[in-house]
């Protein structure tokens, strides 16, 4: 594309007070003018801008259709602009459409601050809207109600804006995979192109590459692929969570999840992180809840202490795509919709813009061919890498073992390092918690005196969430008895559950207010 081909005009303004990777674009459809405000880490050229990477040369700007793009951006054509979404379900675009103008951002608070709107503290379905991401790219809820109406969320598919129309456009589908060799080649070849794009000298700021490593399958396979193209830092969380307890109880002897041995076998050095660093300091807690109403991603909090530049963070999010059919069970969903059954890794959408990393969950490469991937997993060629237990991922095991990782070093038992707080979502940090309860009182949602009951409510809700035959057994057996007597499944309702979306609303509005003063300064 040459400058003479572009009639839509891009007017970009660096706003150093914005988060490094945040951007907001106002499209005047009548004048065919795009006015962009952006943080210091967003790359801007005459006909495109991006905070992201893709499988092609950087200066070509060819990220508008590829299925291997991570991060967000926009690219101009003759009379339109295509806003490009990430090929994973962890990041989104948000937009507001008014007569003659469309405002688009990669941050919900930044969009709201730019248009002078807020979320509605009395709207109760924000949790359902957040959770709908698990339903995949066709069924998620796009509309987000606000005080003044609504804004929309755009996931996976691109958004095309022109004088005449506002429409979605598809990314290119990955090719069909008929064998393990086909699939692994696709992963390796496209990641190689992405890594080259990240380090391309044509960038104003070439990107560093960082990764994570546990004792599980997913990060081991990711690093077995990525190591050949250079990894600047690898982070490992040394301790996993305890089974059956929540964050405020999760102390003492914790399971070993240190990925150091695996890093050594791959020729990588690692930085060890404290999974419970949030107990010492949690100043950025509000950013986690700007992305998701019930957030589990505080385990990676300490990464920000070890990075100063802009980079890519590789994770194993969506590694469940490598499960056997038996492990998938009823959750198989053998389609191209990118459905999930948990939100792990999805809570960093706002945080990453501030810290300065592009989230690249490598299992999303080629993931829309899930049916082919599961067929390969079930094929006889994968039998030598099959454990035939409830934690079995032959594709990931083969990738790792053929890279030299010993069989016993990884994937032996299912662990996890996510941080699970009790519901409803209430700030862990005392200062933010006081501010949140004051907000509830000011909005007449909860009396100030009622907030004093939080320790008791947390205890009761913990019992209701974590009940089993061994822990909180009274609750467990009471529910079973009532279920038998009523002949229907019975569960005690958790206290304060109508507040489940309130922290999301509070944090988004709080951040939107700060961004509003920045963009209008």
Coordinates of C-alpha atoms in Angstrom, one line a residue:
X1 CA 0.0 0.0 0.0
X2 CA 1.3 3.5 -0.9
X3 CA 0.4 6.9 0.5
X4 CA -1.4 7.8 -2.7
X5 CA -3.8 4.9 -2.1
X6 CA -4.9 6.2 1.3
X7 CA -7.6 8.7 1.5
X8 CA -8.6 8.1 5.1
X9 CA -6.3 10.3 7.1
X10 CA -4.6 9.4 10.3
X11 CA -3.7 12.2 12.7
X12 CA -1.7 10.6 15.7
X13 CA -0.8 12.3 18.9
X14 CA 1.5 10.8 21.5
X15 CA 0.1 11.3 25.0
X16 CA 2.8 10.2 27.4
X17 CA 0.4 10.3 30.3
X18 CA -1.6 7.4 28.9
X19 CA -0.6 3.8 29.7
X20 CA 2.3 2.6 27.4
X21 CA 0.2 0.4 25.1
X22 CA -3.2 2.2 25.3
X23 CA -4.8 4.0 22.4
X24 CA -8.1 5.6 21.6
X25 CA -9.2 6.6 18.0
X26 CA -12.0 8.9 17.0
X27 CA -13.2 8.3 13.5
X28 CA -15.0 11.3 11.8
X29 CA -16.8 9.3 9.2
X30 CA -17.8 12.4 7.2
X31 CA -14.3 13.9 7.0
X32 CA -12.7 10.5 6.8
X33 CA -10.3 11.5 9.6
X34 CA -9.0 9.3 12.3
X35 CA -7.7 11.1 15.4
X36 CA -5.5 8.9 17.5
X37 CA -4.2 9.4 21.0
X38 CA -1.7 6.8 22.1
X39 CA 0.8 5.8 24.8
X40 CA 4.5 5.7 24.3
X41 CA 4.7 2.0 23.3
X42 CA 2.3 2.1 20.4
X43 CA 4.0 2.0 17.0
X44 CA 2.5 4.5 14.5
X45 CA 3.2 4.8 10.8
X46 CA 1.4 6.9 8.1
X47 CA -1.1 4.2 7.3
X48 CA -1.2 2.0 10.4
X49 CA -0.7 1.8 14.2
X50 CA -0.3 -1.2 16.4
X51 CA 0.6 -2.4 19.9
X52 CA 1.2 -6.0 18.8
X53 CA 3.0 -8.5 16.7
X54 CA 2.1 -10.7 13.7
X55 CA 3.6 -13.2 11.3
X56 CA 5.1 -10.8 8.8
X57 CA 7.6 -8.0 8.2
X58 CA 6.8 -5.0 10.4
X59 CA 7.1 -2.3 7.9
X60 CA 4.6 -4.0 5.5
X61 CA 1.8 -3.5 8.1
X62 CA 0.2 -6.7 7.0
X63 CA -1.8 -7.6 10.1
X64 CA -5.3 -6.9 8.8
X65 CA -6.3 -10.5 8.0
X66 CA -3.8 -12.9 9.5
X67 CA -4.9 -15.3 12.2
X68 CA -1.5 -14.9 13.8
X69 CA -1.7 -11.4 15.3
X70 CA -1.5 -10.6 19.0
X71 CA -2.3 -7.2 20.4
X72 CA -4.4 -4.6 18.7
X73 CA -4.2 -1.8 16.1
X74 CA -5.6 -0.2 13.0
X75 CA -4.8 -0.1 9.4
X76 CA -6.1 2.4 6.8
X77 CA -7.2 1.7 3.3
X78 CA -8.6 4.0 0.7
X79 CA -11.9 5.1 2.4
X80 CA -11.9 3.0 5.6
X81 CA -10.0 1.9 8.6
X82 CA -9.8 -1.6 9.9
X83 CA -9.4 -1.9 13.6
X84 CA -7.7 -5.2 14.2
X85 CA -8.3 -7.4 17.3
X86 CA -6.0 -10.1 18.8
X87 CA -6.3 -13.7 17.6
X88 CA -6.8 -14.8 21.2
X89 CA -9.7 -14.2 23.5
X90 CA -7.8 -12.5 26.3
X91 CA -7.9 -9.0 24.7
X92 CA -10.6 -6.9 23.1
X93 CA -11.6 -3.7 21.4
X94 CA -14.3 -1.4 22.7
X95 CA -16.2 1.1 20.7
X96 CA -19.1 3.6 20.8
X97 CA -21.0 4.5 17.6
X98 CA -22.7 7.9 17.4
X99 CA -24.0 9.7 14.2
X100 CA -21.0 10.6 12.1
X101 CA -18.4 9.3 14.6
X102 CA -17.1 6.0 16.0
X103 CA -14.7 6.0 18.9
X104 CA -12.6 2.8 19.4
X105 CA -10.1 1.8 22.1
X106 CA -8.2 -1.2 23.4
X107 CA -9.2 -0.1 26.9
X108 CA -12.8 0.0 28.3
X109 CA -11.9 2.7 30.9
X110 CA -10.1 4.8 28.2
X111 CA -13.1 4.5 25.8
X112 CA -15.5 5.6 28.6
X113 CA -13.2 8.4 29.7
X114 CA -13.0 9.6 26.1
X115 CA -16.7 9.8 25.5
X116 CA -17.6 11.0 29.0
X117 CA -19.6 7.9 30.1
X118 CA -19.5 5.4 33.0
X119 CA -20.7 1.9 33.8
X120 CA -24.0 1.8 35.7
X121 CA -23.4 0.7 39.3
X122 CA -27.0 -0.6 39.5
X123 CA -26.7 -2.9 36.5
X124 CA -26.3 -6.5 37.8
X125 CA -25.3 -8.4 34.7
X126 CA -21.7 -7.3 34.2
X127 CA -20.4 -10.7 35.6
X128 CA -22.5 -12.5 32.9
X129 CA -21.1 -10.2 30.2
X130 CA -17.5 -10.9 31.4
X131 CA -18.1 -14.7 31.6
X132 CA -19.7 -14.8 28.2
X133 CA -16.2 -14.7 26.7
X134 CA -16.1 -18.4 27.6
X135 CA -18.9 -19.0 25.1
X136 CA -16.5 -18.2 22.2
X137 CA -16.3 -15.7 19.4
X138 CA -19.9 -16.2 18.1
X139 CA -21.8 -16.2 21.4
X140 CA -20.1 -13.7 23.7
X141 CA -22.2 -10.6 24.7
X142 CA -21.1 -7.6 22.8
X143 CA -23.2 -4.9 24.4
X144 CA -22.0 -3.3 27.7
X145 CA -24.7 -1.1 29.3
X146 CA -23.6 2.3 30.6
X147 CA -25.1 5.2 32.3
X148 CA -25.8 6.9 29.0
X149 CA -26.7 3.9 26.9
X150 CA -24.1 1.3 25.9
X151 CA -20.7 0.6 24.4
X152 CA -19.7 -2.5 22.5
X153 CA -17.0 -5.1 22.8
X154 CA -15.3 -6.6 19.8
X155 CA -13.5 -9.9 20.2
X156 CA -11.4 -11.8 17.6
X157 CA -13.1 -10.4 14.5
X158 CA -11.9 -7.1 13.1
X159 CA -14.0 -3.9 12.9
X160 CA -14.2 -2.0 9.6
X161 CA -15.3 1.7 9.7
X162 CA -16.0 3.7 6.7
X163 CA -18.2 6.7 5.7
X164 CA -21.0 4.3 4.8
X165 CA -20.8 1.4 7.2
X166 CA -19.6 -0.2 10.4
X167 CA -19.0 -4.0 10.0
X168 CA -17.1 -7.0 11.3
X169 CA -14.6 -8.8 9.1
X170 CA -13.1 -12.3 9.5
X171 CA -9.5 -13.2 10.1
X172 CA -8.1 -15.8 7.8
X173 CA -8.7 -19.4 8.9
X174 CA -5.6 -21.6 9.6
X175 CA -5.0 -24.5 7.2
X176 CA -6.3 -28.0 8.0
X177 CA -3.9 -30.1 10.0
X178 CA -3.7 -33.8 9.1
X179 CA -0.8 -34.9 11.2
X180 CA 1.4 -33.9 14.2
X181 CA 4.1 -32.7 11.7
X182 CA 1.6 -30.4 10.0
X183 CA 0.5 -28.8 13.2
X184 CA 3.9 -28.5 14.8
X185 CA 5.3 -26.9 11.6
X186 CA 2.5 -24.4 11.7
X187 CA 3.2 -23.5 15.3
X188 CA 7.0 -23.2 14.7
X189 CA 6.9 -21.4 11.4
X190 CA 4.4 -18.8 12.5
X191 CA 6.1 -18.2 15.8
X192 CA 9.4 -17.7 14.1
X193 CA 7.8 -15.0 11.9
X194 CA 6.2 -13.4 15.0
X195 CA 9.6 -13.4 16.9
X196 CA 11.2 -11.8 13.8
X197 CA 8.5 -9.2 13.7
X198 CA 8.9 -8.4 17.4
X199 CA 12.7 -7.8 17.0
X200 CA 12.4 -6.1 13.5
X201 CA 14.8 -3.1 13.4
X202 CA 12.1 -1.1 11.5
X203 CA 10.3 -0.8 14.8
X204 CA 10.8 2.4 16.8
X205 CA 11.1 0.1 19.9
X206 CA 12.1 -3.5 19.0
X207 CA 10.4 -5.8 21.5
X208 CA 11.8 -8.0 24.1
X209 CA 10.4 -11.6 24.5
X210 CA 9.5 -12.9 27.9
X211 CA 7.9 -16.2 28.9
X212 CA 6.5 -18.2 31.8
X213 CA 7.4 -21.7 33.0
X214 CA 5.7 -24.1 35.4
X215 CA 5.9 -27.8 35.8
X216 CA 2.8 -28.2 33.6
X217 CA 2.4 -29.1 30.0
X218 CA 1.5 -25.9 28.4
X219 CA 4.4 -23.5 29.3
X220 CA 6.9 -26.4 28.7
X221 CA 5.7 -26.9 25.1
X222 CA 5.6 -23.1 24.5
X223 CA 9.2 -22.7 25.6
X224 CA 10.3 -25.8 23.7
X225 CA 9.1 -24.0 20.6
X226 CA 10.1 -20.5 21.4
X227 CA 13.6 -21.0 22.7
X228 CA 15.2 -21.4 19.2
X229 CA 14.2 -17.7 18.5
X230 CA 15.5 -16.2 21.7
X231 CA 13.8 -15.6 25.1
X232 CA 15.1 -12.7 27.1
X233 CA 13.5 -13.6 30.4
X234 CA 11.6 -16.6 31.8
X235 CA 9.5 -16.3 34.9
X236 CA 8.6 -19.2 37.1
X237 CA 6.3 -19.2 40.1
X238 CA 7.9 -21.5 42.6
X239 CA 4.7 -22.6 44.5
X240 CA 1.3 -23.7 43.2
X241 CA -2.0 -23.1 45.0
X242 CA -3.3 -25.5 47.6
X243 CA -6.3 -27.6 46.6
X244 CA -9.5 -26.6 48.4
X245 CA -8.5 -23.3 49.9
X246 CA -8.8 -19.7 48.8
X247 CA -6.3 -16.8 48.7
X248 CA -6.7 -15.6 52.3
X249 CA -6.0 -19.2 53.6
X250 CA -3.4 -20.2 51.0
X251 CA -0.3 -20.1 53.2
X252 CA 2.3 -22.5 54.7
X253 CA 3.4 -25.6 52.8
X254 CA 2.5 -25.2 49.1
X255 CA 3.0 -27.6 46.2
X256 CA 6.3 -27.2 44.3
X257 CA 5.7 -25.7 40.8
X258 CA 9.3 -24.5 40.2
X259 CA 10.1 -24.7 36.5
X260 CA 13.8 -24.2 37.0
X261 CA 14.7 -27.8 36.1
X262 CA 12.7 -27.6 32.9
X263 CA 14.3 -24.2 32.0
X264 CA 17.7 -25.8 32.5
X265 CA 16.9 -28.7 30.2
X266 CA 15.9 -26.1 27.5
X267 CA 19.0 -24.0 28.0
X268 CA 17.1 -21.1 29.6
X269 CA 17.7 -19.2 32.8
X270 CA 14.7 -18.3 34.9
X271 CA 13.6 -15.6 37.4
X272 CA 11.6 -17.0 40.4
X273 CA 8.5 -15.2 41.4
X274 CA 6.5 -15.1 44.7
X275 CA 2.9 -16.1 43.8
X276 CA 1.7 -14.4 46.9
X277 CA 3.5 -11.1 46.5
X278 CA 0.0 -9.4 46.5
X279 CA 0.0 -9.9 50.3
X280 CA 3.0 -7.5 50.6
X281 CA 1.9 -4.8 48.1
X282 CA -1.1 -4.6 45.7
X283 CA -1.1 -1.0 44.4
X284 CA -2.2 -2.1 40.9
X285 CA -5.1 -4.3 42.1
X286 CA -7.7 -2.0 40.5
X287 CA -6.2 -2.7 37.0
X288 CA -7.0 -6.4 37.3
X289 CA -10.6 -5.7 38.0
X290 CA -10.8 -3.3 35.0
X291 CA -10.4 -6.4 32.9
X292 CA -12.5 -9.0 34.6
X293 CA -15.0 -9.0 37.5
X294 CA -13.6 -12.1 39.3
X295 CA -9.9 -12.1 38.7
X296 CA -7.4 -14.9 39.3
X297 CA -4.3 -13.5 37.6
X298 CA -2.5 -11.8 40.6
X299 CA -0.1 -14.8 40.6
X300 CA 2.0 -13.0 37.9
X301 CA 2.0 -9.6 39.7
X302 CA 5.7 -9.5 40.4
X303 CA 6.6 -9.7 36.7
X304 CA 6.3 -5.9 36.5
X305 CA 9.4 -5.6 38.8
X306 CA 11.6 -7.3 36.3
X307 CA 10.6 -5.5 33.1
X308 CA 11.3 -1.9 32.0
X309 CA 10.9 -2.0 28.2
X310 CA 8.0 -3.1 25.9
X311 CA 7.8 -6.8 25.1
X312 CA 5.8 -9.9 24.5
X313 CA 4.7 -12.2 27.3
X314 CA 4.4 -15.8 26.2
X315 CA 1.9 -18.0 28.2
X316 CA 0.2 -21.3 27.9
X317 CA -3.3 -19.9 28.2
X318 CA -5.7 -22.1 26.3
X319 CA -3.4 -25.1 26.5
X320 CA -6.6 -27.2 27.2
X321 CA -6.8 -27.5 23.4
X322 CA -4.1 -30.2 23.7
X323 CA -6.1 -32.4 26.1
X324 CA -7.3 -35.8 25.0
X325 CA -10.9 -36.4 24.3
X326 CA -11.3 -38.2 27.6
X327 CA -9.9 -35.3 29.5
X328 CA -12.1 -32.8 27.6
X329 CA -15.2 -34.8 28.3
X330 CA -18.4 -32.8 27.8
X331 CA -16.3 -29.7 27.3
X332 CA -14.8 -30.9 24.0
X333 CA -16.6 -28.2 21.8
X334 CA -14.9 -29.5 18.6
X335 CA -15.5 -26.3 16.6
X336 CA -13.8 -23.1 15.6
X337 CA -15.4 -20.8 18.2
X338 CA -12.5 -20.7 20.7
X339 CA -14.7 -21.6 23.6
X340 CA -13.1 -22.1 27.0
X341 CA -14.2 -23.3 30.5
X342 CA -12.2 -20.9 32.7
X343 CA -11.0 -17.3 32.6
X344 CA -7.4 -17.9 33.7
X345 CA -5.1 -15.4 31.9
X346 CA -8.0 -13.2 30.8
X347 CA -7.7 -10.7 33.6
X348 CA -4.6 -8.9 32.5
X349 CA -6.2 -6.9 29.6
X350 CA -5.9 -3.5 31.3
X351 CA -2.8 -4.3 33.4
X352 CA -0.7 -5.2 30.4
X353 CA -1.3 -1.8 28.8
X354 CA 0.1 -0.1 31.9
X355 CA 3.0 -2.5 32.5
X356 CA 3.9 -2.7 28.8
X357 CA 3.5 -6.3 27.5
X358 CA 1.7 -7.9 24.6
X359 CA 0.0 -11.1 25.7
X360 CA 0.8 -14.0 23.4
X361 CA -0.8 -17.2 24.5
X362 CA 0.9 -19.5 22.0
X363 CA -1.7 -22.3 22.0
X364 CA -4.1 -19.9 20.2
X365 CA -2.0 -20.2 17.1
X366 CA -4.0 -22.4 14.8
X367 CA -6.6 -23.0 17.6
X368 CA -9.6 -22.5 15.3
X369 CA -8.8 -25.9 13.9
X370 CA -9.6 -27.5 17.2
X371 CA -11.3 -30.5 15.7
X372 CA -8.1 -31.4 13.7
X373 CA -5.9 -30.8 16.8
X374 CA -8.0 -33.2 18.9
X375 CA -8.0 -35.8 16.0
X376 CA -4.2 -35.6 16.0
X377 CA -4.2 -36.0 19.8
X378 CA -6.3 -39.2 19.5
X379 CA -4.3 -40.6 16.6
X380 CA -2.1 -43.7 16.9
X381 CA 1.0 -41.7 16.0
X382 CA 0.7 -40.0 19.4
X383 CA 0.6 -43.2 21.5
X384 CA 4.2 -43.1 22.6
X385 CA 3.5 -39.7 24.3
X386 CA 0.2 -40.8 25.9
X387 CA 0.0 -41.3 29.7
X388 CA -3.7 -42.4 29.7
X389 CA -4.6 -40.6 32.9
X390 CA -6.7 -37.6 33.7
X391 CA -3.9 -35.2 33.0
X392 CA -2.8 -36.1 29.5
X393 CA -1.7 -33.9 26.6
X394 CA 0.3 -36.0 24.1
X395 CA 0.9 -33.1 21.7
X396 CA 2.5 -30.9 24.3
X397 CA 4.4 -33.8 25.7
X398 CA 5.8 -34.7 22.3
X399 CA 6.9 -31.1 21.6
X400 CA 8.6 -30.9 24.9
X401 CA 10.3 -34.4 25.0
X402 CA 11.6 -34.0 21.5
X403 CA 13.2 -30.7 22.6
X404 CA 15.0 -32.6 25.3
X405 CA 12.8 -32.2 28.4
X406 CA 12.8 -35.4 30.5
X407 CA 9.4 -37.1 30.7
X408 CA 9.3 -37.0 34.6
X409 CA 10.2 -33.3 34.8
X410 CA 6.7 -32.0 33.7
X411 CA 3.1 -32.9 33.3
X412 CA 2.9 -35.4 36.1
X413 CA 0.0 -33.9 38.0
X414 CA -2.4 -31.0 37.5
X415 CA -1.4 -28.0 39.5
X416 CA -2.1 -24.3 39.1
X417 CA -0.8 -21.0 40.4
X418 CA -3.8 -18.8 39.9
X419 CA -5.0 -16.8 42.9
X420 CA -8.6 -17.4 43.8
X421 CA -10.2 -14.9 46.0
X422 CA -13.6 -15.5 47.7
X423 CA -16.7 -14.1 46.2
X424 CA -18.2 -11.7 45.8
X425 CA -15.2 -9.7 44.5
X426 CA -14.0 -7.4 47.2
X427 CA -10.6 -5.7 47.1
X428 CA -7.8 -7.5 48.9
X429 CA -5.8 -4.3 49.6
X430 CA -7.1 -2.3 52.5
X431 CA -6.9 1.1 50.9
X432 CA -8.8 0.1 47.8
X433 CA -11.3 -1.9 50.0
X434 CA -12.1 1.2 52.0
X435 CA -12.5 3.3 48.9
X436 CA -14.7 0.6 47.4
X437 CA -17.0 0.4 50.4
X438 CA -17.3 4.2 50.5
X439 CA -18.3 4.1 46.8
X440 CA -21.0 1.5 47.6
X441 CA -22.3 3.8 50.4
X442 CA -22.2 6.9 48.2
X443 CA -24.2 5.0 45.5
X444 CA -26.6 3.8 48.2
X445 CA -25.9 0.2 47.4
X446 CA -24.7 -0.7 50.8
X447 CA -24.8 1.1 54.2
X448 CA -21.3 2.0 55.6
X449 CA -22.0 0.0 58.7
X450 CA -22.8 -3.1 56.7
X451 CA -19.3 -3.2 55.3
X452 CA -18.0 -4.1 58.8
X453 CA -19.5 -7.6 58.3
X454 CA -17.1 -8.4 55.5
X455 CA -14.9 -10.8 57.5
X456 CA -17.9 -12.8 58.5
X457 CA -19.3 -12.8 55.0
X458 CA -16.0 -13.9 53.6
X459 CA -15.9 -16.8 56.1
X460 CA -19.4 -17.9 55.3
X461 CA -18.9 -17.6 51.5
X462 CA -15.6 -19.5 51.8
X463 CA -17.4 -22.4 53.4
X464 CA -20.1 -22.3 50.7
X465 CA -17.5 -22.2 47.9
X466 CA -15.0 -24.8 49.2
X467 CA -17.3 -27.3 51.0
X468 CA -16.5 -31.0 50.7
X469 CA -16.7 -34.2 52.7
X470 CA -13.5 -33.1 54.5
X471 CA -13.8 -29.4 54.7
X472 CA -16.9 -27.6 55.9
X473 CA -18.6 -31.0 55.9
X474 CA -21.8 -29.7 57.7
X475 CA -22.6 -27.4 54.7
X476 CA -21.7 -30.2 52.2
X477 CA -24.0 -32.8 53.8
X478 CA -26.8 -30.3 54.5
X479 CA -26.9 -29.5 50.8
X480 CA -27.0 -33.2 49.9
X481 CA -29.8 -33.9 52.3
X482 CA -31.9 -31.0 51.0
X483 CA -31.2 -32.0 47.4
X484 CA -32.5 -35.5 48.1
X485 CA -35.6 -34.3 49.9
X486 CA -36.5 -31.8 47.2
X487 CA -35.4 -34.0 44.4
X488 CA -33.5 -31.2 42.8
X489 CA -29.9 -29.9 43.0
X490 CA -29.7 -27.5 46.0
X491 CA -27.0 -25.0 46.8
X492 CA -27.0 -22.3 49.5
X493 CA -26.8 -18.9 48.0
X494 CA -23.7 -17.0 48.9
X495 CA -24.1 -13.7 50.8
X496 CA -23.8 -10.3 49.1
X497 CA -23.9 -12.0 45.7
X498 CA -25.6 -9.0 44.1
X499 CA -22.3 -7.2 44.6
X500 CA -20.4 -9.6 42.3
X501 CA -20.1 -7.1 39.5
X502 CA -19.7 -4.0 41.7
X503 CA -15.9 -4.1 41.9
X504 CA -15.6 -4.4 38.2
X505 CA -17.9 -1.4 37.8
X506 CA -16.1 0.6 40.5
X507 CA -12.6 0.0 39.1
X508 CA -13.6 0.7 35.5
X509 CA -15.3 4.0 36.5
X510 CA -12.4 5.0 38.8
X511 CA -9.9 4.5 36.0
X512 CA -12.1 6.1 33.3
X513 CA -12.3 9.2 35.5
X514 CA -8.5 9.4 35.6
X515 CA -8.2 8.8 31.8
X516 CA -10.8 11.4 31.0
X517 CA -8.7 14.1 32.5
X518 CA -5.7 12.8 30.6
X519 CA -7.3 12.7 27.1
X520 CA -9.0 16.0 27.5
X521 CA -6.0 17.9 29.0

